[in-house]
Tab-separated table of C-alpha atoms in Angstrom:
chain	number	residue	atom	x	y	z
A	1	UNK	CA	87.194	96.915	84.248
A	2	UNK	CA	87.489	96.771	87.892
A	3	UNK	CA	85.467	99.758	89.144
A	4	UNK	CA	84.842	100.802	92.133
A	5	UNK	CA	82.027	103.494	93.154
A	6	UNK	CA	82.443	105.151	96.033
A	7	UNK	CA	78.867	107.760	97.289
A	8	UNK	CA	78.281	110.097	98.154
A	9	UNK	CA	80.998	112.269	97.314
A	10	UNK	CA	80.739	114.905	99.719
A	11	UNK	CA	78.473	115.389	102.918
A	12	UNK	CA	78.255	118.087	105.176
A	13	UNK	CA	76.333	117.982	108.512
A	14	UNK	CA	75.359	118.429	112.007
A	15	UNK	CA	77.502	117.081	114.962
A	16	UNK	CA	75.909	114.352	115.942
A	17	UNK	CA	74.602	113.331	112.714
A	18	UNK	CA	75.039	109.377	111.912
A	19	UNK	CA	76.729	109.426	107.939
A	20	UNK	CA	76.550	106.452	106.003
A	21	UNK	CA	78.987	105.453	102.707
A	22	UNK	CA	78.313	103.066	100.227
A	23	UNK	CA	81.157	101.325	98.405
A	24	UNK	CA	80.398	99.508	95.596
A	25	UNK	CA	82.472	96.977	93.203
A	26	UNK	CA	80.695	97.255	90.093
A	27	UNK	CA	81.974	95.182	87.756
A	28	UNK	CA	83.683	92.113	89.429
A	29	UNK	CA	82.785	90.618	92.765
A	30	UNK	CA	85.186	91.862	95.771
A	31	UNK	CA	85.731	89.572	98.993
A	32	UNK	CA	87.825	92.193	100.032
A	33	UNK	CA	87.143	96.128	100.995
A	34	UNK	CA	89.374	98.126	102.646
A	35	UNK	CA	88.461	101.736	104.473
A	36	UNK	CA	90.770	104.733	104.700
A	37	UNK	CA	91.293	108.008	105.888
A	38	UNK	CA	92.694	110.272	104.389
A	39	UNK	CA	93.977	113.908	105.880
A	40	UNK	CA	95.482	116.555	103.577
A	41	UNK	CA	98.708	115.951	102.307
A	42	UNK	CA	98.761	112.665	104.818
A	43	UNK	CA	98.983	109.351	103.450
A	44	UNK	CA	95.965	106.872	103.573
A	45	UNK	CA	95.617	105.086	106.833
A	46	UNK	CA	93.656	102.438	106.585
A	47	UNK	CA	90.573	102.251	108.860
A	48	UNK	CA	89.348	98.698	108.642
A	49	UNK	CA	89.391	95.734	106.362
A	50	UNK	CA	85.686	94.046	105.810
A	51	UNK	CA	85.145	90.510	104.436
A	52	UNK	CA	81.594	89.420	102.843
A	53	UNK	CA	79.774	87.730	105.392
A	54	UNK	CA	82.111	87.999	108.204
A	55	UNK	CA	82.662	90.843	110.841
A	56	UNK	CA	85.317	93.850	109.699
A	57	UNK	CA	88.564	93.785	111.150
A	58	UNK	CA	89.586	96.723	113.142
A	59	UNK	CA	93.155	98.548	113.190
A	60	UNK	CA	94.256	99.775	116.510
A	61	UNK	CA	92.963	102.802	117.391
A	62	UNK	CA	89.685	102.652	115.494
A	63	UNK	CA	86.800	102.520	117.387
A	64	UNK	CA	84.466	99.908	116.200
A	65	UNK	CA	81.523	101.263	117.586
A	66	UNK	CA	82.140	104.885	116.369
A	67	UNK	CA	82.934	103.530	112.591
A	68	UNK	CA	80.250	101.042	111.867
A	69	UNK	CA	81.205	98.693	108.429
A	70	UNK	CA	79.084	95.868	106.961
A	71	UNK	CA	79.793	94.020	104.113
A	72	UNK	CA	76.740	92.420	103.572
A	73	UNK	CA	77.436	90.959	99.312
A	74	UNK	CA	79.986	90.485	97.081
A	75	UNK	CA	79.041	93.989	95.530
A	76	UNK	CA	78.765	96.217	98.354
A	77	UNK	CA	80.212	97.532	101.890
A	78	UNK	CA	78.874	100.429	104.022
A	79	UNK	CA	80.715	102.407	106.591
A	80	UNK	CA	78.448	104.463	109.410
A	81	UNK	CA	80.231	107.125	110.978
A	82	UNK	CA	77.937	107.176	114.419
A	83	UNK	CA	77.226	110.482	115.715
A	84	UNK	CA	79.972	112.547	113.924
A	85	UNK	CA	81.639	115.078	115.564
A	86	UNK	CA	83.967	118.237	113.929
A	87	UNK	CA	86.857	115.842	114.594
A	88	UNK	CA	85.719	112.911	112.288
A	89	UNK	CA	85.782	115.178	109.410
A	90	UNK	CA	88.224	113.613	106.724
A	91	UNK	CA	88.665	112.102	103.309
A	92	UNK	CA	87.184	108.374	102.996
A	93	UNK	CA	88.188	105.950	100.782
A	94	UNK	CA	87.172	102.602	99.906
A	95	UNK	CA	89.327	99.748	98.319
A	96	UNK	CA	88.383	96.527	97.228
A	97	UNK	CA	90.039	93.464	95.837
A	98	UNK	CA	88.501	90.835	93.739
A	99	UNK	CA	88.191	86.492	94.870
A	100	UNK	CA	91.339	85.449	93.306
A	101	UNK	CA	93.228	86.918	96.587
A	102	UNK	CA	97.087	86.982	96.133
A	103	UNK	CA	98.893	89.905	95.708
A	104	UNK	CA	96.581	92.059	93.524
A	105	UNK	CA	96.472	95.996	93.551
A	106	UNK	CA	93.331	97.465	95.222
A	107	UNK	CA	90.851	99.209	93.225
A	108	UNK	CA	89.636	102.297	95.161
A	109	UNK	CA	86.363	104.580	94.770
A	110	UNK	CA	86.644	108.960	94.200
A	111	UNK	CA	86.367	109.159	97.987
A	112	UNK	CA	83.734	110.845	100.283
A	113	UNK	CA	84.649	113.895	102.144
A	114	UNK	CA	82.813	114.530	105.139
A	115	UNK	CA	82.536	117.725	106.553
A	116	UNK	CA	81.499	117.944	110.077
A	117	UNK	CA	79.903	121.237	111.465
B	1	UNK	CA	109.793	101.835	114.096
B	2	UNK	CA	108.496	100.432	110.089
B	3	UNK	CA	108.704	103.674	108.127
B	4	UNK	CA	107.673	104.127	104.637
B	5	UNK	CA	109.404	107.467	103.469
B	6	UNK	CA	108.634	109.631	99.610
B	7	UNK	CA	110.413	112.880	99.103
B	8	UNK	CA	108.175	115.042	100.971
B	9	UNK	CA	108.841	117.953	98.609
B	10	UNK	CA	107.129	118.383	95.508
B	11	UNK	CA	108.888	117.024	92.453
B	12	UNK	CA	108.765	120.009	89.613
B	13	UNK	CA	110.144	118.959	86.330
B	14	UNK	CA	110.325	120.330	82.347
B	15	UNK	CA	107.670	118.093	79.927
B	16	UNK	CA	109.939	115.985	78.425
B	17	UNK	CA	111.852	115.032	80.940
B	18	UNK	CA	112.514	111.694	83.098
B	19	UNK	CA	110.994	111.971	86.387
B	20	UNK	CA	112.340	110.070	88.908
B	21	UNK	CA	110.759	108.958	92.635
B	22	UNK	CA	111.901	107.405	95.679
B	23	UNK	CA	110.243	105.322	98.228
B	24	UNK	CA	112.625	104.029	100.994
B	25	UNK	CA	111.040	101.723	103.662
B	26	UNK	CA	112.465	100.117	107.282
B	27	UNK	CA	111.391	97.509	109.186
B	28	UNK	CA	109.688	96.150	106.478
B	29	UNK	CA	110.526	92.585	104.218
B	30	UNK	CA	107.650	93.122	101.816
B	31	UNK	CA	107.153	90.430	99.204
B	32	UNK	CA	106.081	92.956	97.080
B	33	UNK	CA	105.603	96.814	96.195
B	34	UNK	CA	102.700	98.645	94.610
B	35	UNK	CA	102.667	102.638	92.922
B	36	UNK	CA	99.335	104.374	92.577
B	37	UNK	CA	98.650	107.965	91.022
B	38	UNK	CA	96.145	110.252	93.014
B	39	UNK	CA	94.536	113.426	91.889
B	40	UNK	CA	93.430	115.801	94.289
B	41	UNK	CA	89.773	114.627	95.492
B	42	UNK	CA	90.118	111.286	93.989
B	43	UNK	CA	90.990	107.726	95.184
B	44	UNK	CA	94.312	106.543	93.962
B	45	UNK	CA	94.694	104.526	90.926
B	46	UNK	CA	96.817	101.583	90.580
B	47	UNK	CA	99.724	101.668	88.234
B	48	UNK	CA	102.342	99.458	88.763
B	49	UNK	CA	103.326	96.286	91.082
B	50	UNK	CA	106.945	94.351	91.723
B	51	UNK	CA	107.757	91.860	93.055
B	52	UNK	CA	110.824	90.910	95.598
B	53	UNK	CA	112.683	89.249	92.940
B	54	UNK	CA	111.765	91.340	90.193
B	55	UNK	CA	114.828	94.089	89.507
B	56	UNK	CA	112.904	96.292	87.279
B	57	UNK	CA	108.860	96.451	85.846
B	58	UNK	CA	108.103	98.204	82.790
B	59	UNK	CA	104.402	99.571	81.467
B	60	UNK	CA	104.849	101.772	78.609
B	61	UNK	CA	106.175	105.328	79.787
B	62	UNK	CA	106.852	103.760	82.963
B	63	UNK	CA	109.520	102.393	84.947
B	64	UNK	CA	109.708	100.844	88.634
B	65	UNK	CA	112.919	99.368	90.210
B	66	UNK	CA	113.028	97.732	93.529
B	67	UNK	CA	116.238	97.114	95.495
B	68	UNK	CA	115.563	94.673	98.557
B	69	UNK	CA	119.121	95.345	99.894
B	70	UNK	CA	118.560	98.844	99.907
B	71	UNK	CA	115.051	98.693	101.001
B	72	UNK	CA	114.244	101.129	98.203
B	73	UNK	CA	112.075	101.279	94.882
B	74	UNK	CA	112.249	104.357	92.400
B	75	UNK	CA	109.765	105.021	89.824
B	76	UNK	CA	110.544	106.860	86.674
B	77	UNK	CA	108.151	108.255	84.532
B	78	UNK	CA	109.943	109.289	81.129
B	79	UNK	CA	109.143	111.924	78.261
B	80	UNK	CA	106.471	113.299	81.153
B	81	UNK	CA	103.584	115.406	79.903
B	82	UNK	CA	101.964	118.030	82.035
B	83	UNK	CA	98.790	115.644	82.211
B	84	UNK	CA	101.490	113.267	83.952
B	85	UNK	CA	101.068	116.269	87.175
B	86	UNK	CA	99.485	114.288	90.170
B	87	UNK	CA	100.724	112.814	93.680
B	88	UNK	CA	102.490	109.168	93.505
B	89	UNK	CA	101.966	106.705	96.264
B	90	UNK	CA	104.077	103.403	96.957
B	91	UNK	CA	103.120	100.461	98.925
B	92	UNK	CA	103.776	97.575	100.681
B	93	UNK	CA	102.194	94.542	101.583
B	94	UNK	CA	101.813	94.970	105.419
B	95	UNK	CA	102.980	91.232	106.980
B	96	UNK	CA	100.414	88.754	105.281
B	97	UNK	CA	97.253	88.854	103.622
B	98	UNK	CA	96.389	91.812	101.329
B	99	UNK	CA	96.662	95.056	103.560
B	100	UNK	CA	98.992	97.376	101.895
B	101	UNK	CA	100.635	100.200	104.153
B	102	UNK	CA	100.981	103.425	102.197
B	103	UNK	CA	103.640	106.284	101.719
B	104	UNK	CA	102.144	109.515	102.232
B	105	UNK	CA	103.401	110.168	98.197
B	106	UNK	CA	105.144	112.377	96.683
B	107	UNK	CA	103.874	115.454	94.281
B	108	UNK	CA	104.852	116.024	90.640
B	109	UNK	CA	104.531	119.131	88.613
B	110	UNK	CA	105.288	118.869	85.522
B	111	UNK	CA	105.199	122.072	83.587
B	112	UNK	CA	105.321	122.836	79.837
């Protein structure tokens, strides 16, 4: 139980190419996704944190405008990378926690690397 | 500063044998500590949580302490198998709600 899927798995475009990610809890309903990103051998910083039916919450230094999210069910969350640039490439993750809340581990997707030319 | 620190070095062990790693964290008073495995080009995968007033957590082969005094949790992985070979995260419950704050993990080799 508790899976999350997580596509596509890799991309590789243009600069200035607007990506989009799909995170998607398939088996349970999640309240709750979480963004990373991930560079090699760094640990996951988290990105965002996105609520269904509400607007994301932001960490410092993220650009909302530049990292789009919407959580627009239970089931699913998108993140838009607007007009990607070399710099943006990383390793994305999504989390996502189910509605009983509480201190509960986070079930993440296989990740999207995105490979900006 | 909060800090969240794993041995930086990989850990290489002989199959069979206990593996043992650290997570030390400052700043922090977390109510609670979580260890994921990660394979290279995955997502992590959660293994084990404890809580503040839980000394020790067992789940078959594995074994997490967590020692609030010395702001440090060590997870043991015993009789390890090469398949055990992956990167270990820990983390903590940043402040309230459910963001966790993550360690940037620790490698293990284990060779037959």
């Amino acid at each position: 139980g508790a899976v999350v899927s997580q596509h596509p798995s890799r991309v590789i475009c243009k600069s200035g190419t607007s990506v989009k990610i799909e995170c998607r809890s398939l088996d349970f309903q999640a309240t709750t996704m979480f963004w990373y990103r991930q560079f090699p051998k760094q640990s996951l910083m988290l990105m965002a944190t996105s609520n269904e039916g509400s607007k994301a919450t932001y960490e410092q230094g993220v650009e909302k405008d530049k990292f789009l999210i919407n959580h627009a069910s239970l089931t699913l969350s998108t993140l838009t990378v607007t007009s990607a640039h070399p710099e943006d490439s990383s390793f994305y993750i999504c989390s996502a926690i189910g509605t009983h809340g509480g201190n509960q581990p986070q079930h993440f997707g296989d990740g999207t690397r995105l490979s900006i030319l | 500063s909060q800090k969240i620190e794993q041995n930086s070095e990989a850990l290489n062990i002989q199959e069979g044998k206990t593996a043992t790693l650290t997570c030390n964290y400052t700043n922090y008073s977390p109510a609670y500590l979580q260890w994921y495995r990660q394979d290279p080009g995955r997502g992590p995968v959660f293994l084990l949580l404890i809580r503040e007033n839980e000394k020790e957590k067992r789940k078959e082969r594995l074994k997490v302490t967590f020692d609030t005094t010395l702001k440090q949790s060590l997870f043991h992985i015993t009789a390890s198998q090469p398949a055990d070979s992956a990167t270990y995260l820990c983390a903590l419950l940043k402040e309230y709600g459910n963001k966790l704050v993550f360690g940037a993990g620790t490698i293990l080799r284990v060779k037959s």
